[in-house]
Amino acid sequence: MTDKKINQKNEIKKEPKKEMAQSVRGMRDIFNEDYYYYQGFFEKAQEVAMYYGFKPIETPIMEQEALWTSGIGEGTDIIDKEMYTLKTKGGDKLAIRPEYTASIMRAYFEKGMQSLPQPVMLYSYGPVYRHDNPQNGRYREFRQFNLEILGTEKSIADALIIKTAVSILKEAGAQEIIVDINSIGDKESRPVYIKELVNYYKKHIADLSPIDRERLKTNPLRILDSKDPRTIKINENAPDSIASLSSAGKKHFKQVLEYLDQMNIAYRINKNLVRGLSYYSHTVFEILETSGGTDVTPLAIGGGGRYDYLAKTLGAKKDVPAMGMAIGVDRVVEATWFKKLEPRIMKKPKIYFIQLGFEAKLKSLNVVEQLRMAHIPIMQSISKDTLGIQLAIAEKSGAPYALIFGHKEAIDNTVIVRDMQNRKQETIKLDHLAEYLKKLK
Ligand code: HAM
């Protein structure tokens, strides 16, 4: 398509018509009420995390690509097809964060957190990027609230992570929470289990889908959460990781379940739960909200687990036992049970500010600043000039009072305060305005 334009020589020039720019697939603008809900959720999550003793951390949105390729591991969806990577002009290979955990472990070493009293408990919040297939509750840009405890192998850390997440979700309105949980073992038991699993799948290789056959070579554990209907059938009788746990692994898992019982957190052991990131050991879990019924499996609103061997995978000299989880904030904010949390700064203004004429406009920003300093929020429509239009907007806004600031008031240093209900008006000196407004109901 072309647009015709006449240039200075009166020649008609054809210009290609530009399409209006669009947002990227799987990424959205968040504004208005939604923006406040996200902010409200974050404030609540942050508050709960702080009560439990977590401290904030923000890591860069980009890291060396190798951080995640070694941390999350080849043979996982994130590394094989979902990570956004780029090469800088200087030749560095960077990636945009597909998750937080590897960054947090890097920061733990880089910031010398080993020398702090252990464990170190951190929370973080922000956008995460995965080139996933966009569909309901699945985006390419989404937000995670992340909790991590680094520097202890104790089962109480596993319990504390799950408990904090459950408390956050309940504060956000979750009614029926269930934790799907499993233990995938440690350095000793995992190879034994994987060998058993591989032997089992080899017996059924003819029925495995090409993807699952490939996984048998790259990451056999992933076959356990295959979506292929034939594999799902095969998985019903697959060997159970819990049966091959070492005695220390069994004890750890038993203790975690005891904590959950003690805290009345509903859980079910899901022997096929392995999770899509390969840094996990021992406890892995996902959190579901089932108040909408159990006919369709709801999407996980959070998930995590232990990652005792991640540090060495990233090049550290010694391992740092750690446990963590992430809440999928978009899934929470979009849930029918979400409580529509509002941020603390949200105050419904009770004042609609009307200015009339240039003289008043000139001074009006000083009046608004005076009100801001007195913590009185206002609404206003700076581009409108007539009293009628502004009063009509004030009426619609639901503000109980309007301030009318015209030419005369600007000269006299006064303002008219109008009660929108009974239409009574009073002229108040600007010097006394904040004080006067604070007394109004
Ligand atoms: P994850 O299970 O990959 O774990 O993600 C955690 C949560 O993020 C999921 O339960 C889900 O609610 C949300 N989520 C994942 N993908 C999407 C998507 N495409 N769109 C919307 N929401 C999504 C991790 O990321 C680990 N780093 C968690 C962790 C922390 N493990 C230990 N520490």
Short mmCIF file of C-alpha atoms and ligand atoms in Angstrom, two decimals:
data_model
loop_
_atom_site.label_atom_id
_atom_site.label_comp_id
_atom_site.label_asym_id
_atom_site.label_seq_id
_atom_site.Cartn_x
_atom_site.Cartn_y
_atom_site.Cartn_z
CA MET A 1 0.00 0.00 0.00
CA THR A 2 1.20 3.52 -0.72
CA ASP A 3 0.36 7.03 0.41
CA LYS A 4 0.54 9.92 -2.06
CA LYS A 5 2.50 12.98 -0.93
CA ILE A 6 3.18 16.16 -2.92
CA ASN A 7 6.78 17.39 -2.59
CA GLN A 8 8.08 20.97 -3.09
CA LYS A 9 8.37 20.56 -6.87
CA ASN A 10 4.69 19.59 -6.91
CA GLU A 11 5.58 16.04 -7.89
CA ILE A 12 3.48 13.30 -6.44
CA LYS A 13 5.72 10.95 -4.45
CA LYS A 14 4.60 7.52 -3.37
CA GLU A 15 5.57 6.51 0.15
CA PRO A 16 5.17 3.01 1.55
CA LYS A 17 2.37 3.03 4.11
CA LYS A 18 3.66 2.21 7.58
CA GLU A 19 1.84 -0.34 9.69
CA MET A 20 1.23 0.88 13.27
CA ALA A 21 3.76 -0.73 15.60
CA GLN A 22 2.44 -3.67 17.65
CA SER A 23 3.66 -5.30 20.84
CA VAL A 24 5.59 -8.55 20.54
CA ARG A 25 3.58 -11.81 20.64
CA GLY A 26 3.28 -13.16 24.18
CA MET A 27 4.16 -9.77 25.75
CA ARG A 28 1.59 -7.28 27.06
CA ASP A 29 1.13 -3.72 28.26
CA ILE A 30 -0.04 -3.63 31.85
CA PHE A 31 -1.87 -0.46 32.85
CA ASN A 32 -4.77 0.98 34.81
CA GLU A 33 -6.29 -1.37 37.43
CA ASP A 34 -4.11 -4.29 36.31
CA TYR A 35 -0.96 -2.30 37.01
CA TYR A 36 -2.13 -1.65 40.56
CA TYR A 37 -3.03 -5.33 41.06
CA TYR A 38 0.50 -6.39 40.13
CA GLN A 39 1.94 -3.73 42.39
CA GLY A 40 -0.50 -4.67 45.18
CA PHE A 41 0.49 -8.33 44.88
CA PHE A 42 4.17 -7.46 45.00
CA GLU A 43 3.75 -5.31 48.11
CA LYS A 44 1.86 -8.09 49.88
CA ALA A 45 4.36 -10.77 48.81
CA GLN A 46 7.24 -8.55 49.89
CA GLU A 47 5.61 -7.90 53.25
CA VAL A 48 5.05 -11.62 53.96
CA ALA A 49 8.61 -12.46 52.84
CA MET A 50 10.01 -9.75 55.10
CA TYR A 51 8.07 -11.07 58.10
CA TYR A 52 9.64 -14.49 57.49
CA GLY A 53 13.12 -12.94 57.41
CA PHE A 54 13.83 -12.69 53.66
CA LYS A 55 15.87 -9.76 52.32
CA PRO A 56 15.50 -8.16 48.87
CA ILE A 57 17.83 -8.61 45.92
CA GLU A 58 17.63 -7.40 42.33
CA THR A 59 19.83 -9.03 39.73
CA PRO A 60 20.38 -7.77 36.16
CA ILE A 61 17.87 -8.80 33.54
CA MET A 62 20.74 -9.95 31.31
CA GLU A 63 23.54 -12.32 32.19
CA GLN A 64 26.16 -14.31 30.33
CA GLU A 65 24.30 -16.95 28.35
CA ALA A 66 26.56 -19.62 29.87
CA LEU A 67 25.15 -18.93 33.34
CA TRP A 68 21.85 -20.47 32.33
CA THR A 69 23.09 -23.03 29.83
CA SER A 70 25.23 -24.61 32.53
CA GLY A 71 22.82 -23.88 35.40
CA ILE A 72 19.52 -25.03 33.92
CA GLY A 73 21.18 -27.61 31.67
CA GLU A 74 20.90 -28.84 28.08
CA GLY A 75 17.99 -31.13 27.34
CA THR A 76 15.55 -28.76 29.06
CA ASP A 77 12.90 -26.77 27.16
CA ILE A 78 14.25 -23.46 28.45
CA ILE A 79 17.77 -24.01 27.15
CA ASP A 80 16.90 -25.95 24.00
CA LYS A 81 14.23 -23.62 22.66
CA GLU A 82 12.98 -20.89 24.98
CA MET A 83 15.86 -18.63 25.98
CA TYR A 84 16.22 -15.21 24.33
CA THR A 85 19.90 -14.85 23.50
CA LEU A 86 21.90 -12.13 21.81
CA LYS A 87 25.43 -11.34 20.78
CA THR A 88 26.72 -7.88 21.67
CA LYS A 89 28.80 -5.80 19.25
CA GLY A 90 31.80 -6.72 21.39
CA GLY A 91 31.05 -10.41 20.85
CA ASP A 92 29.69 -11.29 24.32
CA LYS A 93 26.97 -13.92 24.33
CA LEU A 94 24.22 -12.74 26.65
CA ALA A 95 20.78 -14.01 27.52
CA ILE A 96 17.67 -12.34 28.91
CA ARG A 97 16.64 -13.92 32.19
CA PRO A 98 14.48 -17.04 31.76
CA GLU A 99 14.44 -17.47 35.59
CA TYR A 100 16.14 -16.09 38.68
CA THR A 101 17.82 -18.96 40.50
CA ALA A 102 21.10 -19.17 38.56
CA SER A 103 21.50 -15.36 38.85
CA ILE A 104 20.91 -15.47 42.60
CA MET A 105 23.54 -18.20 43.04
CA ARG A 106 26.00 -16.17 40.94
CA ALA A 107 25.30 -13.07 43.07
CA TYR A 108 25.75 -15.13 46.25
CA PHE A 109 29.39 -15.75 45.29
CA GLU A 110 30.06 -12.46 43.54
CA LYS A 111 28.82 -10.45 46.53
CA GLY A 112 30.68 -12.61 49.07
CA MET A 113 27.50 -13.82 50.75
CA GLN A 114 29.31 -17.01 51.88
CA SER A 115 30.86 -14.88 54.62
CA LEU A 116 27.49 -13.71 55.95
CA PRO A 117 25.74 -15.72 58.67
CA GLN A 118 24.15 -18.70 56.90
CA PRO A 119 21.63 -19.32 55.51
CA VAL A 120 21.06 -16.25 53.35
CA MET A 121 17.37 -15.70 52.64
CA LEU A 122 16.47 -13.62 49.59
CA TYR A 123 13.40 -12.54 47.66
CA SER A 124 13.23 -10.94 44.24
CA TYR A 125 10.58 -9.81 41.79
CA GLY A 126 10.54 -8.93 38.13
CA PRO A 127 9.94 -9.95 34.53
CA VAL A 128 11.16 -13.24 33.10
CA TYR A 129 11.36 -14.17 29.40
CA ARG A 130 10.76 -17.52 27.73
CA HIS A 131 10.04 -18.15 24.06
CA ASP A 132 7.21 -20.46 25.06
CA ASN A 133 4.04 -21.08 23.06
CA PRO A 134 1.69 -18.26 24.18
CA GLN A 135 -1.67 -19.54 25.45
CA ASN A 136 -3.85 -19.17 28.49
CA GLY A 137 -1.61 -18.32 31.48
CA ARG A 138 1.51 -18.81 29.40
CA TYR A 139 3.36 -15.75 28.20
CA ARG A 140 6.72 -14.92 26.71
CA GLU A 141 7.16 -12.09 29.18
CA PHE A 142 5.79 -12.85 32.63
CA ARG A 143 6.60 -11.92 36.20
CA GLN A 144 7.96 -14.07 39.01
CA PHE A 145 8.16 -13.52 42.74
CA ASN A 146 11.11 -15.55 43.85
CA LEU A 147 12.18 -16.90 47.26
CA GLU A 148 15.57 -18.50 47.90
CA ILE A 149 17.38 -19.83 50.99
CA LEU A 150 21.09 -20.43 50.34
CA GLY A 151 23.59 -22.10 52.64
CA THR A 152 21.69 -24.85 54.44
CA GLU A 153 20.78 -28.44 53.64
CA LYS A 154 18.28 -28.61 56.52
CA SER A 155 14.74 -29.75 55.76
CA ILE A 156 13.33 -26.77 57.67
CA ALA A 157 14.49 -24.55 54.78
CA ASP A 158 12.34 -26.60 52.37
CA ALA A 159 9.39 -26.19 54.72
CA LEU A 160 9.97 -22.48 55.21
CA ILE A 161 10.05 -21.84 51.46
CA ILE A 162 6.80 -23.74 50.93
CA LYS A 163 5.14 -22.12 53.95
CA THR A 164 6.10 -18.57 52.91
CA ALA A 165 4.82 -19.16 49.38
CA VAL A 166 1.55 -20.63 50.65
CA SER A 167 1.06 -17.68 53.02
CA ILE A 168 1.65 -15.19 50.19
CA LEU A 169 -0.84 -17.00 47.96
CA LYS A 170 -3.45 -17.16 50.72
CA GLU A 171 -3.06 -13.43 51.36
CA ALA A 172 -3.66 -12.97 47.63
CA GLY A 173 -6.96 -14.84 47.89
CA ALA A 174 -6.09 -18.50 47.18
CA GLN A 175 -8.73 -20.77 48.73
CA GLU A 176 -7.70 -24.35 48.05
CA ILE A 177 -3.99 -24.82 47.87
CA ILE A 178 -2.40 -28.15 47.17
CA VAL A 179 1.31 -28.84 46.96
CA ASP A 180 2.43 -31.54 44.53
CA ILE A 181 5.68 -32.83 45.93
CA ASN A 182 8.38 -35.39 45.14
CA SER A 183 11.98 -36.17 45.95
CA ILE A 184 14.34 -36.87 43.09
CA GLY A 185 17.26 -37.81 45.30
CA ASP A 186 20.87 -36.77 45.72
CA LYS A 187 24.22 -37.37 44.02
CA GLU A 188 24.32 -40.98 45.23
CA SER A 189 20.77 -42.09 44.54
CA ARG A 190 20.05 -40.16 41.36
CA PRO A 191 22.35 -42.12 38.98
CA VAL A 192 20.94 -45.39 40.35
CA TYR A 193 17.41 -44.16 39.76
CA ILE A 194 18.14 -42.81 36.29
CA LYS A 195 19.67 -46.16 35.32
CA GLU A 196 16.53 -47.93 36.48
CA LEU A 197 14.38 -45.46 34.58
CA VAL A 198 16.39 -45.83 31.36
CA ASN A 199 16.12 -49.64 31.59
CA TYR A 200 12.36 -49.33 32.03
CA TYR A 201 11.91 -46.97 29.08
CA LYS A 202 14.13 -49.09 26.86
CA LYS A 203 11.62 -51.90 27.33
CA HIS A 204 8.91 -49.57 26.01
CA ILE A 205 10.98 -47.74 23.43
CA ALA A 206 8.71 -48.75 20.54
CA ASP A 207 5.83 -46.84 22.14
CA LEU A 208 7.75 -43.67 23.00
CA SER A 209 7.27 -40.56 20.87
CA PRO A 210 10.33 -39.30 18.94
CA ILE A 211 10.75 -36.43 21.48
CA ASP A 212 10.72 -38.84 24.41
CA ARG A 213 13.13 -41.18 22.63
CA GLU A 214 15.47 -38.22 22.24
CA ARG A 215 15.02 -37.36 25.93
CA LEU A 216 16.07 -40.90 26.80
CA LYS A 217 19.52 -39.87 25.58
CA THR A 218 19.64 -36.27 26.84
CA ASN A 219 17.51 -36.07 30.00
CA PRO A 220 15.57 -39.27 30.85
CA LEU A 221 13.95 -37.69 33.95
CA ARG A 222 12.03 -35.31 31.66
CA ILE A 223 10.13 -38.26 30.12
CA LEU A 224 8.27 -38.48 33.42
CA ASP A 225 6.40 -35.26 32.73
CA SER A 226 5.87 -35.92 29.03
CA LYS A 227 2.56 -34.66 27.62
CA ASP A 228 2.38 -37.49 25.06
CA PRO A 229 -0.68 -39.70 25.84
CA ARG A 230 1.21 -42.97 25.17
CA THR A 231 4.10 -41.92 27.37
CA ILE A 232 1.67 -40.87 30.11
CA LYS A 233 0.35 -44.46 30.07
CA ILE A 234 3.88 -45.89 30.20
CA ASN A 235 4.72 -43.52 33.09
CA GLU A 236 2.00 -45.02 35.26
CA ASN A 237 4.25 -47.98 36.02
CA ALA A 238 7.61 -46.22 35.80
CA PRO A 239 9.99 -46.80 38.73
CA ASP A 240 9.50 -44.47 41.64
CA SER A 241 12.36 -42.10 42.62
CA ILE A 242 11.41 -42.20 46.29
CA ALA A 243 12.02 -45.96 46.41
CA SER A 244 15.64 -45.48 45.37
CA LEU A 245 16.45 -42.60 47.74
CA SER A 246 19.50 -43.00 50.00
CA SER A 247 18.69 -43.26 53.69
CA ALA A 248 19.72 -39.59 54.17
CA GLY A 249 17.50 -38.61 51.23
CA LYS A 250 14.56 -40.56 52.66
CA LYS A 251 15.02 -38.95 56.07
CA HIS A 252 15.15 -35.47 54.52
CA PHE A 253 11.97 -36.03 52.52
CA LYS A 254 10.15 -37.55 55.50
CA GLN A 255 11.03 -34.50 57.59
CA VAL A 256 9.78 -32.10 54.91
CA LEU A 257 6.44 -33.93 54.85
CA GLU A 258 6.29 -33.84 58.65
CA TYR A 259 6.70 -30.06 58.56
CA LEU A 260 3.90 -29.79 56.00
CA ASP A 261 1.64 -31.95 58.19
CA GLN A 262 2.49 -29.83 61.19
CA MET A 263 1.59 -26.63 59.29
CA ASN A 264 -1.61 -28.16 57.87
CA ILE A 265 -0.46 -27.66 54.29
CA ALA A 266 -2.27 -30.06 51.96
CA TYR A 267 0.10 -32.01 49.71
CA ARG A 268 0.14 -35.05 47.49
CA ILE A 269 3.18 -37.04 46.54
CA ASN A 270 3.49 -36.98 42.77
CA LYS A 271 6.07 -39.54 41.69
CA ASN A 272 6.16 -38.13 38.16
CA LEU A 273 7.03 -34.61 39.25
CA VAL A 274 10.58 -33.84 38.10
CA ARG A 275 10.28 -30.18 36.92
CA GLY A 276 11.70 -28.63 33.81
CA LEU A 277 15.05 -27.44 35.14
CA SER A 278 17.88 -29.87 35.72
CA TYR A 279 19.54 -28.24 38.75
CA TYR A 280 17.17 -29.87 41.22
CA SER A 281 17.94 -32.55 43.80
CA HIS A 282 15.93 -33.89 46.76
CA THR A 283 12.67 -31.96 47.16
CA VAL A 284 10.79 -30.68 44.11
CA PHE A 285 7.30 -29.21 44.29
CA GLU A 286 4.60 -27.29 42.48
CA ILE A 287 1.72 -25.32 43.97
CA LEU A 288 -1.79 -25.60 42.55
CA GLU A 289 -5.01 -23.80 43.42
CA THR A 290 -7.98 -26.09 42.96
CA SER A 291 -11.01 -24.02 44.04
CA GLY A 292 -12.16 -23.98 40.39
CA GLY A 293 -12.61 -27.79 40.54
CA THR A 294 -10.26 -30.59 39.65
CA ASP A 295 -11.73 -31.56 36.25
CA VAL A 296 -8.94 -29.80 34.45
CA THR A 297 -5.54 -29.76 36.07
CA PRO A 298 -4.96 -26.11 36.96
CA LEU A 299 -1.72 -24.47 35.88
CA ALA A 300 0.94 -24.36 38.57
CA ILE A 301 0.98 -20.98 40.28
CA GLY A 302 4.41 -21.65 41.69
CA GLY A 303 7.14 -24.22 41.74
CA GLY A 304 10.60 -24.90 43.05
CA GLY A 305 12.87 -27.25 44.87
CA ARG A 306 16.35 -27.90 46.24
CA TYR A 307 19.38 -27.13 44.12
CA ASP A 308 22.26 -28.37 46.25
CA TYR A 309 24.62 -28.90 43.30
CA LEU A 310 23.96 -25.76 41.27
CA ALA A 311 26.92 -23.81 42.70
CA LYS A 312 29.54 -26.24 41.36
CA THR A 313 27.76 -26.44 38.00
CA LEU A 314 28.29 -22.68 37.76
CA GLY A 315 32.01 -23.08 38.48
CA ALA A 316 32.14 -22.62 42.28
CA LYS A 317 34.81 -24.57 44.15
CA LYS A 318 32.31 -25.92 46.63
CA ASP A 319 28.64 -26.70 46.65
CA VAL A 320 26.15 -24.54 48.50
CA PRO A 321 23.02 -26.39 49.58
CA ALA A 322 20.00 -24.26 48.71
CA MET A 323 16.26 -24.30 48.31
CA GLY A 324 13.86 -21.95 46.54
CA MET A 325 10.73 -21.35 44.54
CA ALA A 326 9.05 -18.88 42.22
CA ILE A 327 5.43 -17.75 42.06
CA GLY A 328 4.01 -17.04 38.59
CA VAL A 329 2.54 -13.62 39.36
CA ASP A 330 0.55 -13.26 36.10
CA ARG A 331 -1.26 -16.51 36.85
CA VAL A 332 -2.14 -15.22 40.33
CA VAL A 333 -3.35 -11.80 39.19
CA GLU A 334 -5.51 -13.40 36.46
CA ALA A 335 -7.01 -16.08 38.72
CA THR A 336 -10.72 -15.91 39.58
CA TRP A 337 -9.80 -16.20 43.27
CA PHE A 338 -7.36 -13.26 43.21
CA LYS A 339 -8.26 -10.72 45.88
CA LYS A 340 -7.43 -7.65 43.78
CA LEU A 341 -4.79 -6.35 46.15
CA GLU A 342 -4.15 -2.66 45.84
CA PRO A 343 -0.85 -0.94 46.48
CA ARG A 344 -0.41 1.15 49.59
CA ILE A 345 -0.04 4.41 47.64
CA MET A 346 -3.52 3.97 46.16
CA LYS A 347 -5.75 6.52 47.78
CA LYS A 348 -9.05 7.38 46.20
CA PRO A 349 -8.82 11.16 45.76
CA LYS A 350 -11.71 13.04 47.33
CA ILE A 351 -10.87 16.27 45.52
CA TYR A 352 -11.43 17.22 41.89
CA PHE A 353 -9.38 20.28 40.99
CA ILE A 354 -10.87 22.69 38.44
CA GLN A 355 -8.88 25.62 37.04
CA LEU A 356 -10.37 28.33 34.84
CA GLY A 357 -8.40 30.66 32.63
CA PHE A 358 -4.69 31.26 32.17
CA GLU A 359 -4.21 33.31 35.35
CA ALA A 360 -5.49 30.41 37.44
CA LYS A 361 -3.59 27.79 35.42
CA LEU A 362 -0.37 29.72 36.03
CA LYS A 363 -0.79 29.41 39.77
CA SER A 364 -2.60 26.07 39.84
CA LEU A 365 0.46 23.86 39.95
CA ASN A 366 1.60 25.63 43.12
CA VAL A 367 -1.75 24.85 44.70
CA VAL A 368 -1.50 21.19 43.67
CA GLU A 369 2.03 21.03 45.09
CA GLN A 370 0.77 22.55 48.34
CA LEU A 371 -1.85 19.78 48.51
CA ARG A 372 0.69 17.06 47.66
CA MET A 373 2.92 18.21 50.50
CA ALA A 374 -0.10 17.92 52.77
CA HIS A 375 -0.74 14.36 51.39
CA ILE A 376 -4.02 15.28 49.71
CA PRO A 377 -4.29 13.53 46.32
CA ILE A 378 -6.40 15.13 43.61
CA MET A 379 -7.85 14.40 40.20
CA GLN A 380 -7.84 17.04 37.48
CA SER A 381 -8.22 17.50 33.73
CA ILE A 382 -5.56 20.00 32.81
CA SER A 383 -6.63 20.41 29.17
CA LYS A 384 -10.25 21.45 29.80
CA ASP A 385 -11.16 25.15 30.06
CA THR A 386 -14.85 25.54 30.82
CA LEU A 387 -16.46 25.19 34.22
CA GLY A 388 -19.40 23.14 32.88
CA ILE A 389 -17.22 20.43 31.30
CA GLN A 390 -14.94 20.18 34.32
CA LEU A 391 -17.85 20.00 36.75
CA ALA A 392 -19.41 17.23 34.66
CA ILE A 393 -16.15 15.24 34.80
CA ALA A 394 -15.88 15.91 38.54
CA GLU A 395 -19.41 14.57 38.96
CA LYS A 396 -18.56 11.38 37.04
CA SER A 397 -15.34 10.86 38.99
CA GLY A 398 -17.31 10.40 42.20
CA ALA A 399 -15.11 12.87 44.11
CA PRO A 400 -17.16 14.31 46.99
CA TYR A 401 -15.55 17.80 46.64
CA ALA A 402 -14.43 20.04 43.81
CA LEU A 403 -11.98 22.92 44.09
CA ILE A 404 -12.73 25.77 41.73
CA PHE A 405 -9.78 28.04 41.02
CA GLY A 406 -10.60 30.88 38.59
CA HIS A 407 -9.20 34.29 37.69
CA LYS A 408 -10.67 36.05 40.78
CA GLU A 409 -9.51 33.33 43.17
CA ALA A 410 -6.02 33.37 41.68
CA ILE A 411 -5.76 37.12 42.33
CA ASP A 412 -7.29 36.88 45.83
CA ASN A 413 -5.24 33.79 46.79
CA THR A 414 -8.42 31.86 47.55
CA VAL A 415 -10.19 28.80 46.18
CA ILE A 416 -13.86 27.76 46.12
CA VAL A 417 -14.59 24.42 47.77
CA ARG A 418 -17.77 22.86 46.38
CA ASP A 419 -19.60 20.02 48.06
CA MET A 420 -20.62 17.88 45.09
CA GLN A 421 -23.54 16.36 46.96
CA ASN A 422 -25.44 19.45 48.15
CA ARG A 423 -23.69 21.93 45.80
CA LYS A 424 -22.85 24.29 48.69
CA GLN A 425 -19.74 26.38 48.04
CA GLU A 426 -17.34 28.10 50.37
CA THR A 427 -14.41 30.37 49.61
CA ILE A 428 -11.24 29.42 51.50
CA LYS A 429 -7.91 31.23 51.73
CA LEU A 430 -5.14 29.20 50.03
CA ASP A 431 -3.08 29.40 53.22
CA HIS A 432 -5.76 27.47 55.08
CA LEU A 433 -6.80 25.13 52.30
CA ALA A 434 -4.93 21.95 53.29
CA GLU A 435 -6.02 22.29 56.88
CA TYR A 436 -9.65 22.87 55.79
CA LEU A 437 -9.70 19.90 53.38
CA LYS A 438 -8.26 17.55 55.98
CA LYS A 439 -11.21 18.26 58.25
CA LEU A 440 -13.74 17.36 55.55
CA LYS A 441 -15.13 13.84 55.63
P1 HAM B 1 9.33 -22.58 36.99
O1 HAM B 1 8.46 -23.72 37.40
O2 HAM B 1 9.93 -22.66 35.65
O3 HAM B 1 10.46 -22.46 38.09
O4 HAM B 1 8.51 -21.22 37.11
C1 HAM B 1 7.85 -20.87 38.30
C2 HAM B 1 6.43 -20.40 38.01
O5 HAM B 1 6.45 -19.38 37.01
C3 HAM B 1 5.51 -21.47 37.42
O6 HAM B 1 4.96 -22.28 38.45
C4 HAM B 1 4.45 -20.62 36.76
O7 HAM B 1 3.49 -20.19 37.71
C5 HAM B 1 5.23 -19.41 36.28
N1 HAM B 1 5.51 -19.54 34.83
C6 HAM B 1 6.40 -20.35 34.23
N2 HAM B 1 6.36 -20.18 32.89
C7 HAM B 1 5.41 -19.25 32.63
C8 HAM B 1 4.90 -18.62 31.44
N3 HAM B 1 5.38 -18.92 30.24
N4 HAM B 1 3.92 -17.69 31.57
C9 HAM B 1 3.43 -17.35 32.80
N5 HAM B 1 3.88 -17.89 33.95
C10 HAM B 1 4.86 -18.83 33.87
C11 HAM B 1 11.47 -21.55 38.06
O8 HAM B 1 11.52 -20.61 37.31
C12 HAM B 1 12.52 -21.79 39.13
N6 HAM B 1 13.61 -20.81 38.94
C13 HAM B 1 11.91 -21.66 40.51
C14 HAM B 1 12.91 -21.86 41.61
C15 HAM B 1 13.40 -20.90 42.43
N7 HAM B 1 13.49 -23.01 41.92
C16 HAM B 1 14.34 -22.79 42.92
N8 HAM B 1 14.31 -21.54 43.21
#
